[in-house]
Amino acid sequence: GDEEAQQAFDELIERDQRIEPRDWMPDAYRKTLIRQISQHGHSEIIGMQPEGNWITRAPSLKRKAILMAKVQDEAGHGLYLYSAAQTLGISREEMMQQLISGKAKYSSIFNYTTPTWADMGAIGWLVDGAAICNQVPLCRASYGPYGRAMVRICKEESFHQRQGFEILLELMAGTEAQREMAQAAVNRWYWPALMMFGPPDDESPNSAQSMAWKIKRFSNDELRQRFVGMLVPQAEVMGVTLPDPNLKWNEERQAYDMSPIDWTEFHEVLAGRGPANHERLRRRREAHEAGAWVREAAAEYARKQAERAEG
Ligand code: FAQ
């Protein structure tokens, strides 16, 4: 019965083994995975826009080719993640409806604008950097299809982070105006990147259960600390300043002291009132509508192929 199934599930989690799509799982486990994986997929798909915005204006053919490849990788990540969520019993169509109706969440970070080329560097360095910090532990998530998708995604994400670092490094070795542009982009993206890790631990309603289920392995604040620790030496190499006058290693706590995060801004963005929420959803909706004929043609083609196979 259900009690036995629950016990088998608990044992798999306890032994650090994987839950697979056909295994019995508690409804709440299924629900939280659908929530997190679909939000993650939506973030990748919406996350194509801030950088897609610069493909036609990249400063050289080489930069344009790299940026196109990166944005294509993001589409691929979105698709693996949607596939992983589908193994839990939700359809692609339903997830897409949740996204374009504005019901689904996606990462707060993609609601900020990209006014300069240096923002491409800051996104790669800070946003992909935060993504890696958060996602490397997710490679060990207890749900098999999610953990396995994360392995490939993290490899691609590391390349993305390096290309962002390299854009900023080159700008920092350039003219005074280029250095200022790089610093301004770092100033714009630093705090929003710290917010990517989610609310502080004592205000994170999902953390305790997700950690007990071994979906999450570290808390939001732990990962945020780890991220800052990764940035400090890299900022020194580039010569950029992280925009927090109170950022300092605390020997006693073995952690960085930092200024408080402006959680009001975070909640405003989540409520749909960030700088680009409206634009992001509008463009996603338009693309979905413009793509309707492709989906119809593909479905019709599949139907004919099936008919032929039968006949
Ligand atoms: N934005 O209780 P918790 C990328 C929500 S990387 C929006 O702590 P949880 C790569 C949260 O959903 C970005 N909402 O929740 C890329 C929950 O709401 P709900 C995507 C946020 O799940 C780079 C509520 O607040 N990465 O795309 C945010 O335990 C460059 C309470 O929070 C992932 O999705 C936020 N920042 O922890 C692409 C990673 N933070 O659902 C293109 C996977 C929290 O109860 C270009 N996800 N919320 O209504 C996770 O690791 C977790 O879901 C967390 C949140 C850590 C994000």
Tab-separated table of C-alpha atoms and ligand atoms in Angstrom:
chain	number	residue	atom	x	y	z
A	1	GLY	CA	0.000	0.000	0.000
A	2	ASP	CA	0.906	3.697	0.212
A	3	GLU	CA	2.724	3.253	3.504
A	4	GLU	CA	5.098	0.749	1.947
A	5	ALA	CA	5.627	2.993	-1.046
A	6	GLN	CA	6.357	5.947	1.223
A	7	GLN	CA	8.883	3.841	3.120
A	8	ALA	CA	10.618	2.761	-0.097
A	9	PHE	CA	10.757	6.413	-1.172
A	10	ASP	CA	12.179	7.545	2.177
A	11	GLU	CA	14.840	4.846	1.959
A	12	LEU	CA	15.924	5.894	-1.519
A	13	ILE	CA	16.298	9.490	-0.295
A	14	GLU	CA	18.107	8.354	2.844
A	15	ARG	CA	20.612	6.288	0.842
A	16	ASP	CA	21.185	9.195	-1.570
A	17	GLN	CA	19.787	7.243	-4.488
A	18	ARG	CA	17.684	8.616	-7.274
A	19	ILE	CA	13.953	8.840	-7.673
A	20	GLU	CA	12.983	8.019	-11.273
A	21	PRO	CA	9.792	8.958	-13.170
A	22	ARG	CA	8.047	5.588	-12.701
A	23	ASP	CA	8.812	5.398	-8.962
A	24	TRP	CA	6.137	6.199	-6.430
A	25	MET	CA	6.615	9.663	-4.935
A	26	PRO	CA	4.617	11.845	-2.544
A	27	ASP	CA	2.337	14.329	-4.306
A	28	ALA	CA	4.036	17.254	-2.608
A	29	TYR	CA	7.456	16.091	-3.904
A	30	ARG	CA	6.070	15.894	-7.438
A	31	LYS	CA	4.472	19.324	-7.059
A	32	THR	CA	7.560	21.057	-5.749
A	33	LEU	CA	9.690	19.558	-8.526
A	34	ILE	CA	7.227	20.656	-11.205
A	35	ARG	CA	7.293	24.120	-9.632
A	36	GLN	CA	11.077	24.431	-9.458
A	37	ILE	CA	11.931	22.722	-12.767
A	38	SER	CA	9.303	24.616	-14.775
A	39	GLN	CA	10.348	27.945	-13.214
A	40	HIS	CA	13.919	27.067	-14.081
A	41	GLY	CA	12.934	26.235	-17.682
A	42	HIS	CA	10.970	29.493	-17.992
A	43	SER	CA	14.023	31.399	-16.716
A	44	GLU	CA	16.148	29.960	-19.498
A	45	ILE	CA	13.554	30.816	-22.159
A	46	ILE	CA	12.869	34.365	-20.893
A	47	GLY	CA	16.617	34.659	-20.190
A	48	MET	CA	17.291	34.559	-23.931
A	49	GLN	CA	15.812	38.050	-24.319
A	50	PRO	CA	18.237	40.367	-22.480
A	51	GLU	CA	21.128	38.989	-24.548
A	52	GLY	CA	19.137	38.344	-27.735
A	53	ASN	CA	18.676	42.089	-27.643
A	54	TRP	CA	22.418	42.532	-28.464
A	55	ILE	CA	22.952	39.930	-31.195
A	56	THR	CA	22.499	42.441	-34.039
A	57	ARG	CA	24.746	44.973	-32.295
A	58	ALA	CA	27.659	42.826	-31.070
A	59	PRO	CA	30.903	44.734	-31.678
A	60	SER	CA	32.548	42.128	-33.962
A	61	LEU	CA	31.754	39.019	-35.986
A	62	LYS	CA	33.523	36.893	-33.367
A	63	ARG	CA	31.470	38.367	-30.500
A	64	LYS	CA	28.288	37.934	-32.513
A	65	ALA	CA	28.996	34.246	-33.195
A	66	ILE	CA	29.758	33.605	-29.507
A	67	LEU	CA	26.646	35.435	-28.322
A	68	MET	CA	24.412	33.575	-30.779
A	69	ALA	CA	25.819	30.254	-29.574
A	70	LYS	CA	25.212	31.222	-25.950
A	71	VAL	CA	21.601	32.258	-26.558
A	72	GLN	CA	21.033	28.995	-28.462
A	73	ASP	CA	22.439	27.067	-25.484
A	74	GLU	CA	19.847	28.804	-23.293
A	75	ALA	CA	17.052	27.618	-25.596
A	76	GLY	CA	18.488	24.105	-25.298
A	77	HIS	CA	18.572	24.343	-21.489
A	78	GLY	CA	14.947	25.461	-21.461
A	79	LEU	CA	13.995	22.453	-23.570
A	80	TYR	CA	15.868	19.893	-21.400
A	81	LEU	CA	14.206	21.379	-18.354
A	82	TYR	CA	10.725	21.281	-19.870
A	83	SER	CA	11.375	17.647	-20.816
A	84	ALA	CA	12.453	16.865	-17.247
A	85	ALA	CA	9.264	18.515	-15.917
A	86	GLN	CA	7.166	16.540	-18.421
A	87	THR	CA	8.381	13.271	-16.856
A	88	LEU	CA	6.418	14.379	-13.759
A	89	GLY	CA	3.137	14.532	-15.651
A	90	ILE	CA	2.741	18.158	-16.755
A	91	SER	CA	2.523	18.929	-20.479
A	92	ARG	CA	4.631	21.418	-22.411
A	93	GLU	CA	1.443	23.200	-23.480
A	94	GLU	CA	0.324	23.665	-19.882
A	95	MET	CA	3.708	25.078	-18.845
A	96	MET	CA	3.686	27.456	-21.809
A	97	GLN	CA	0.193	28.642	-20.890
A	98	GLN	CA	1.328	29.273	-17.308
A	99	LEU	CA	4.229	31.336	-18.608
A	100	ILE	CA	2.428	33.480	-21.148
A	101	SER	CA	-0.559	34.078	-18.898
A	102	GLY	CA	1.840	35.567	-16.344
A	103	LYS	CA	0.926	32.923	-13.752
A	104	ALA	CA	4.331	31.211	-13.662
A	105	LYS	CA	7.403	32.604	-11.979
A	106	TYR	CA	10.777	32.889	-13.664
A	107	SER	CA	14.009	34.282	-12.246
A	108	SER	CA	13.810	37.921	-11.125
A	109	ILE	CA	17.132	38.627	-12.859
A	110	PHE	CA	15.712	38.572	-16.375
A	111	ASN	CA	13.501	41.575	-15.690
A	112	TYR	CA	16.458	43.980	-15.844
A	113	THR	CA	17.485	45.832	-19.003
A	114	THR	CA	20.703	45.692	-21.016
A	115	PRO	CA	21.529	49.243	-22.133
A	116	THR	CA	25.202	48.659	-23.115
A	117	TRP	CA	27.473	46.000	-24.597
A	118	ALA	CA	29.158	45.673	-21.186
A	119	ASP	CA	25.893	44.222	-19.865
A	120	MET	CA	26.691	41.118	-21.954
A	121	GLY	CA	29.903	40.790	-19.942
A	122	ALA	CA	28.133	41.391	-16.635
A	123	ILE	CA	25.400	38.852	-17.430
A	124	GLY	CA	27.949	36.176	-18.297
A	125	TRP	CA	30.163	36.896	-15.317
A	126	LEU	CA	27.516	37.537	-12.645
A	127	VAL	CA	24.296	35.891	-13.830
A	128	ASP	CA	25.880	32.729	-15.223
A	129	GLY	CA	28.277	32.749	-12.271
A	130	ALA	CA	25.331	32.766	-9.848
A	131	ALA	CA	23.577	30.135	-11.955
A	132	ILE	CA	26.602	27.798	-11.682
A	133	CYS	CA	26.913	28.269	-7.921
A	134	ASN	CA	23.235	27.414	-7.523
A	135	GLN	CA	23.165	24.601	-10.078
A	136	VAL	CA	26.308	22.552	-9.381
A	137	PRO	CA	24.693	21.161	-6.194
A	138	LEU	CA	21.502	20.512	-8.198
A	139	CYS	CA	23.459	17.938	-10.252
A	140	ARG	CA	22.988	15.758	-7.149
A	141	ALA	CA	19.268	16.509	-6.812
A	142	SER	CA	17.325	13.421	-5.772
A	143	TYR	CA	15.115	13.449	-8.879
A	144	GLY	CA	17.076	11.661	-11.630
A	145	PRO	CA	15.951	13.540	-14.768
A	146	TYR	CA	16.567	16.929	-13.117
A	147	GLY	CA	20.019	16.036	-11.774
A	148	ARG	CA	21.138	14.588	-15.117
A	149	ALA	CA	19.912	17.639	-17.057
A	150	MET	CA	21.917	19.826	-14.680
A	151	VAL	CA	25.203	18.069	-15.501
A	152	ARG	CA	25.224	19.171	-19.117
A	153	ILE	CA	23.706	22.553	-18.348
A	154	CYS	CA	26.467	23.310	-15.823
A	155	LYS	CA	29.191	22.504	-18.337
A	156	GLU	CA	27.712	24.959	-20.797
A	157	GLU	CA	27.113	27.499	-18.037
A	158	SER	CA	30.822	27.447	-17.097
A	159	PHE	CA	31.726	28.352	-20.647
A	160	HIS	CA	29.147	31.163	-20.564
A	161	GLN	CA	30.612	32.501	-17.349
A	162	ARG	CA	34.133	32.542	-18.819
A	163	GLN	CA	32.997	34.391	-21.927
A	164	GLY	CA	31.369	37.055	-19.744
A	165	PHE	CA	34.502	37.386	-17.648
A	166	GLU	CA	36.549	37.751	-20.820
A	167	ILE	CA	34.295	40.493	-22.242
A	168	LEU	CA	34.719	42.502	-19.031
A	169	LEU	CA	38.452	41.778	-18.840
A	170	GLU	CA	38.922	43.135	-22.364
A	171	LEU	CA	36.833	46.239	-21.651
A	172	MET	CA	38.830	46.837	-18.449
A	173	ALA	CA	42.024	46.774	-20.529
A	174	GLY	CA	40.535	49.327	-22.947
A	175	THR	CA	39.923	53.072	-22.919
A	176	GLU	CA	38.688	55.061	-19.933
A	177	ALA	CA	35.183	55.078	-21.441
A	178	GLN	CA	35.249	51.284	-21.822
A	179	ARG	CA	36.373	50.814	-18.227
A	180	GLU	CA	33.567	53.065	-17.035
A	181	MET	CA	31.039	51.138	-19.107
A	182	ALA	CA	32.237	47.833	-17.621
A	183	GLN	CA	32.102	49.157	-14.054
A	184	ALA	CA	28.616	50.621	-14.592
A	185	ALA	CA	27.353	47.249	-15.851
A	186	VAL	CA	28.846	45.461	-12.828
A	187	ASN	CA	27.131	48.053	-10.604
A	188	ARG	CA	23.799	47.357	-12.313
A	189	TRP	CA	23.942	43.547	-12.107
A	190	TYR	CA	25.680	42.848	-8.781
A	191	TRP	CA	22.707	43.230	-6.400
A	192	PRO	CA	20.125	41.642	-8.700
A	193	ALA	CA	22.548	38.683	-9.129
A	194	LEU	CA	22.698	38.233	-5.342
A	195	MET	CA	18.882	38.155	-5.312
A	196	MET	CA	18.886	35.201	-7.742
A	197	PHE	CA	19.601	32.871	-4.812
A	198	GLY	CA	16.181	33.631	-3.376
A	199	PRO	CA	14.968	35.146	-0.098
A	200	PRO	CA	17.046	34.902	3.095
A	201	ASP	CA	16.895	31.509	4.819
A	202	ASP	CA	14.470	32.617	7.517
A	203	GLU	CA	12.036	33.825	4.825
A	204	SER	CA	12.360	30.894	2.434
A	205	PRO	CA	9.208	28.786	2.824
A	206	ASN	CA	10.315	25.937	0.530
A	207	SER	CA	13.882	25.404	1.726
A	208	ALA	CA	13.450	23.064	4.692
A	209	GLN	CA	11.305	20.528	2.827
A	210	SER	CA	13.390	20.741	-0.372
A	211	MET	CA	16.541	20.100	1.647
A	212	ALA	CA	14.956	17.165	3.475
A	213	TRP	CA	14.069	15.711	0.068
A	214	LYS	CA	17.620	16.385	-1.155
A	215	ILE	CA	16.437	18.529	-4.040
A	216	LYS	CA	18.330	21.481	-2.574
A	217	ARG	CA	21.656	20.663	-0.902
A	218	PHE	CA	22.532	24.109	0.457
A	219	SER	CA	20.453	27.009	1.704
A	220	ASN	CA	19.892	30.227	-0.257
A	221	ASP	CA	22.201	32.222	2.059
A	222	GLU	CA	24.943	29.579	1.995
A	223	LEU	CA	25.056	29.671	-1.797
A	224	ARG	CA	24.944	33.471	-1.846
A	225	GLN	CA	28.015	33.510	0.447
A	226	ARG	CA	29.825	31.008	-1.732
A	227	PHE	CA	29.103	33.148	-4.799
A	228	VAL	CA	30.515	36.316	-3.244
A	229	GLY	CA	33.618	34.351	-2.260
A	230	MET	CA	34.045	33.345	-5.889
A	231	LEU	CA	33.614	36.919	-7.175
A	232	VAL	CA	36.048	38.745	-4.914
A	233	PRO	CA	39.327	37.386	-6.401
A	234	GLN	CA	37.940	37.560	-9.954
A	235	ALA	CA	36.963	41.224	-9.503
A	236	GLU	CA	40.543	41.907	-8.372
A	237	VAL	CA	41.988	40.294	-11.500
A	238	MET	CA	39.742	42.428	-13.720
A	239	GLY	CA	40.133	45.600	-11.713
A	240	VAL	CA	36.416	46.136	-11.200
A	241	THR	CA	34.951	47.133	-7.843
A	242	LEU	CA	32.035	45.200	-6.358
A	243	PRO	CA	29.486	47.917	-5.438
A	244	ASP	CA	29.283	47.219	-1.712
A	245	PRO	CA	31.386	49.424	0.584
A	246	ASN	CA	30.741	47.029	3.490
A	247	LEU	CA	31.985	43.897	1.726
A	248	LYS	CA	34.702	42.441	3.945
A	249	TRP	CA	35.962	39.000	4.951
A	250	ASN	CA	35.078	38.270	8.559
A	251	GLU	CA	37.735	35.947	9.965
A	252	GLU	CA	35.711	35.106	13.039
A	253	ARG	CA	32.528	34.130	11.167
A	254	GLN	CA	34.502	32.670	8.226
A	255	ALA	CA	32.107	34.538	5.938
A	256	TYR	CA	31.794	37.841	4.104
A	257	ASP	CA	30.123	40.736	5.846
A	258	MET	CA	27.966	42.657	3.416
A	259	SER	CA	25.405	45.433	3.239
A	260	PRO	CA	21.794	44.354	3.605
A	261	ILE	CA	20.050	43.361	0.388
A	262	ASP	CA	17.118	45.506	-0.729
A	263	TRP	CA	14.391	42.857	-0.529
A	264	THR	CA	11.740	45.436	-1.372
A	265	GLU	CA	13.206	45.624	-4.856
A	266	PHE	CA	13.143	41.803	-5.090
A	267	HIS	CA	9.475	41.640	-4.096
A	268	GLU	CA	8.568	44.428	-6.512
A	269	VAL	CA	10.200	42.514	-9.378
A	270	LEU	CA	8.414	39.293	-8.355
A	271	ALA	CA	5.131	41.197	-8.287
A	272	GLY	CA	5.649	42.126	-11.949
A	273	ARG	CA	6.920	45.652	-11.357
A	274	GLY	CA	10.579	45.292	-12.363
A	275	PRO	CA	12.130	47.382	-15.149
A	276	ALA	CA	11.343	44.908	-17.959
A	277	ASN	CA	8.696	42.407	-16.739
A	278	HIS	CA	6.075	43.732	-19.093
A	279	GLU	CA	8.338	43.728	-22.136
A	280	ARG	CA	9.638	40.202	-21.438
A	281	LEU	CA	6.147	38.689	-21.254
A	282	ARG	CA	4.877	40.685	-24.209
A	283	ARG	CA	7.692	39.432	-26.425
A	284	ARG	CA	7.267	35.847	-25.217
A	285	ARG	CA	3.551	35.997	-26.048
A	286	GLU	CA	4.193	37.457	-29.491
A	287	ALA	CA	6.778	34.772	-30.272
A	288	HIS	CA	4.345	32.088	-29.116
A	289	GLU	CA	1.576	33.426	-31.362
A	290	ALA	CA	3.908	33.906	-34.313
A	291	GLY	CA	5.051	30.295	-33.915
A	292	ALA	CA	1.532	28.807	-33.936
A	293	TRP	CA	1.717	27.832	-37.624
A	294	VAL	CA	4.976	25.937	-37.024
A	295	ARG	CA	3.407	23.899	-34.217
A	296	GLU	CA	0.332	23.216	-36.356
A	297	ALA	CA	2.447	22.147	-39.337
A	298	ALA	CA	4.589	19.866	-37.146
A	299	ALA	CA	1.506	18.260	-35.598
A	300	GLU	CA	-0.052	17.733	-39.020
A	301	TYR	CA	3.175	16.213	-40.330
A	302	ALA	CA	3.343	13.848	-37.357
A	303	ARG	CA	-0.294	12.861	-37.925
A	304	LYS	CA	0.358	12.046	-41.608
A	305	GLN	CA	3.476	10.056	-40.769
A	306	ALA	CA	1.500	8.002	-38.248
A	307	GLU	CA	-1.281	7.452	-40.788
A	308	ARG	CA	1.242	6.234	-43.365
A	309	ALA	CA	2.901	3.904	-40.844
A	310	GLU	CA	-0.514	2.360	-40.128
A	311	GLY	CA	-1.570	2.110	-43.772
B	1	FAQ	N1	13.281	35.004	-8.863
B	1	FAQ	O1	11.247	29.243	-0.669
B	1	FAQ	P1	12.156	29.791	-1.710
B	1	FAQ	C1	19.476	30.697	-15.545
B	1	FAQ	C2	10.541	32.449	-5.405
B	1	FAQ	S1	19.683	30.803	-13.856
B	1	FAQ	C3	11.973	34.685	-8.885
B	1	FAQ	O2	13.551	30.054	-1.330
B	1	FAQ	P2	12.977	27.674	-3.514
B	1	FAQ	C4	20.715	30.597	-16.432
B	1	FAQ	C5	10.427	30.943	-5.319
B	1	FAQ	O3	10.183	30.385	-6.587
B	1	FAQ	C6	18.108	31.286	-13.138
B	1	FAQ	N2	11.387	33.978	-7.910
B	1	FAQ	O4	12.040	28.873	-3.029
B	1	FAQ	C7	20.826	31.692	-17.401
B	1	FAQ	C8	9.306	30.785	-4.338
B	1	FAQ	O5	8.067	31.028	-4.992
B	1	FAQ	P3	6.904	29.889	-5.182
B	1	FAQ	C9	17.155	30.146	-12.900
B	1	FAQ	C10	12.166	33.566	-6.894
B	1	FAQ	O6	12.373	27.147	-4.760
B	1	FAQ	C11	21.865	32.612	-17.289
B	1	FAQ	C12	9.496	31.965	-3.397
B	1	FAQ	O7	10.281	32.908	-4.099
B	1	FAQ	N3	17.678	29.200	-11.972
B	1	FAQ	O8	18.376	30.710	-15.953
B	1	FAQ	C13	13.526	33.835	-6.833
B	1	FAQ	O9	13.238	26.729	-2.411
B	1	FAQ	C14	22.006	33.668	-18.190
B	1	FAQ	C15	10.156	31.575	-2.092
B	1	FAQ	O10	11.531	31.159	-2.274
B	1	FAQ	C16	16.882	28.381	-11.252
B	1	FAQ	O11	15.681	28.404	-11.382
B	1	FAQ	C17	14.095	34.597	-7.868
B	1	FAQ	N4	15.385	34.935	-7.892
B	1	FAQ	O12	14.380	28.391	-3.846
B	1	FAQ	C18	19.963	31.836	-18.486
B	1	FAQ	C19	17.576	27.381	-10.352
B	1	FAQ	N5	14.032	33.296	-5.699
B	1	FAQ	O13	7.387	28.980	-6.257
B	1	FAQ	C20	20.092	32.909	-19.399
B	1	FAQ	C21	16.650	26.359	-9.772
B	1	FAQ	C22	13.002	32.703	-5.068
B	1	FAQ	O14	6.792	29.194	-3.855
B	1	FAQ	C23	21.124	33.830	-19.237
B	1	FAQ	N6	15.853	26.880	-8.705
B	1	FAQ	N7	11.874	32.880	-5.782
B	1	FAQ	O15	5.701	30.670	-5.592
B	1	FAQ	C24	16.253	26.960	-7.404
B	1	FAQ	O16	17.377	26.600	-7.080
B	1	FAQ	C25	15.274	27.468	-6.377
B	1	FAQ	O17	13.981	27.395	-6.934
B	1	FAQ	C26	15.596	28.915	-5.887
B	1	FAQ	C27	14.482	29.332	-4.891
B	1	FAQ	C28	16.927	28.954	-5.161
B	1	FAQ	C29	15.585	29.901	-7.032
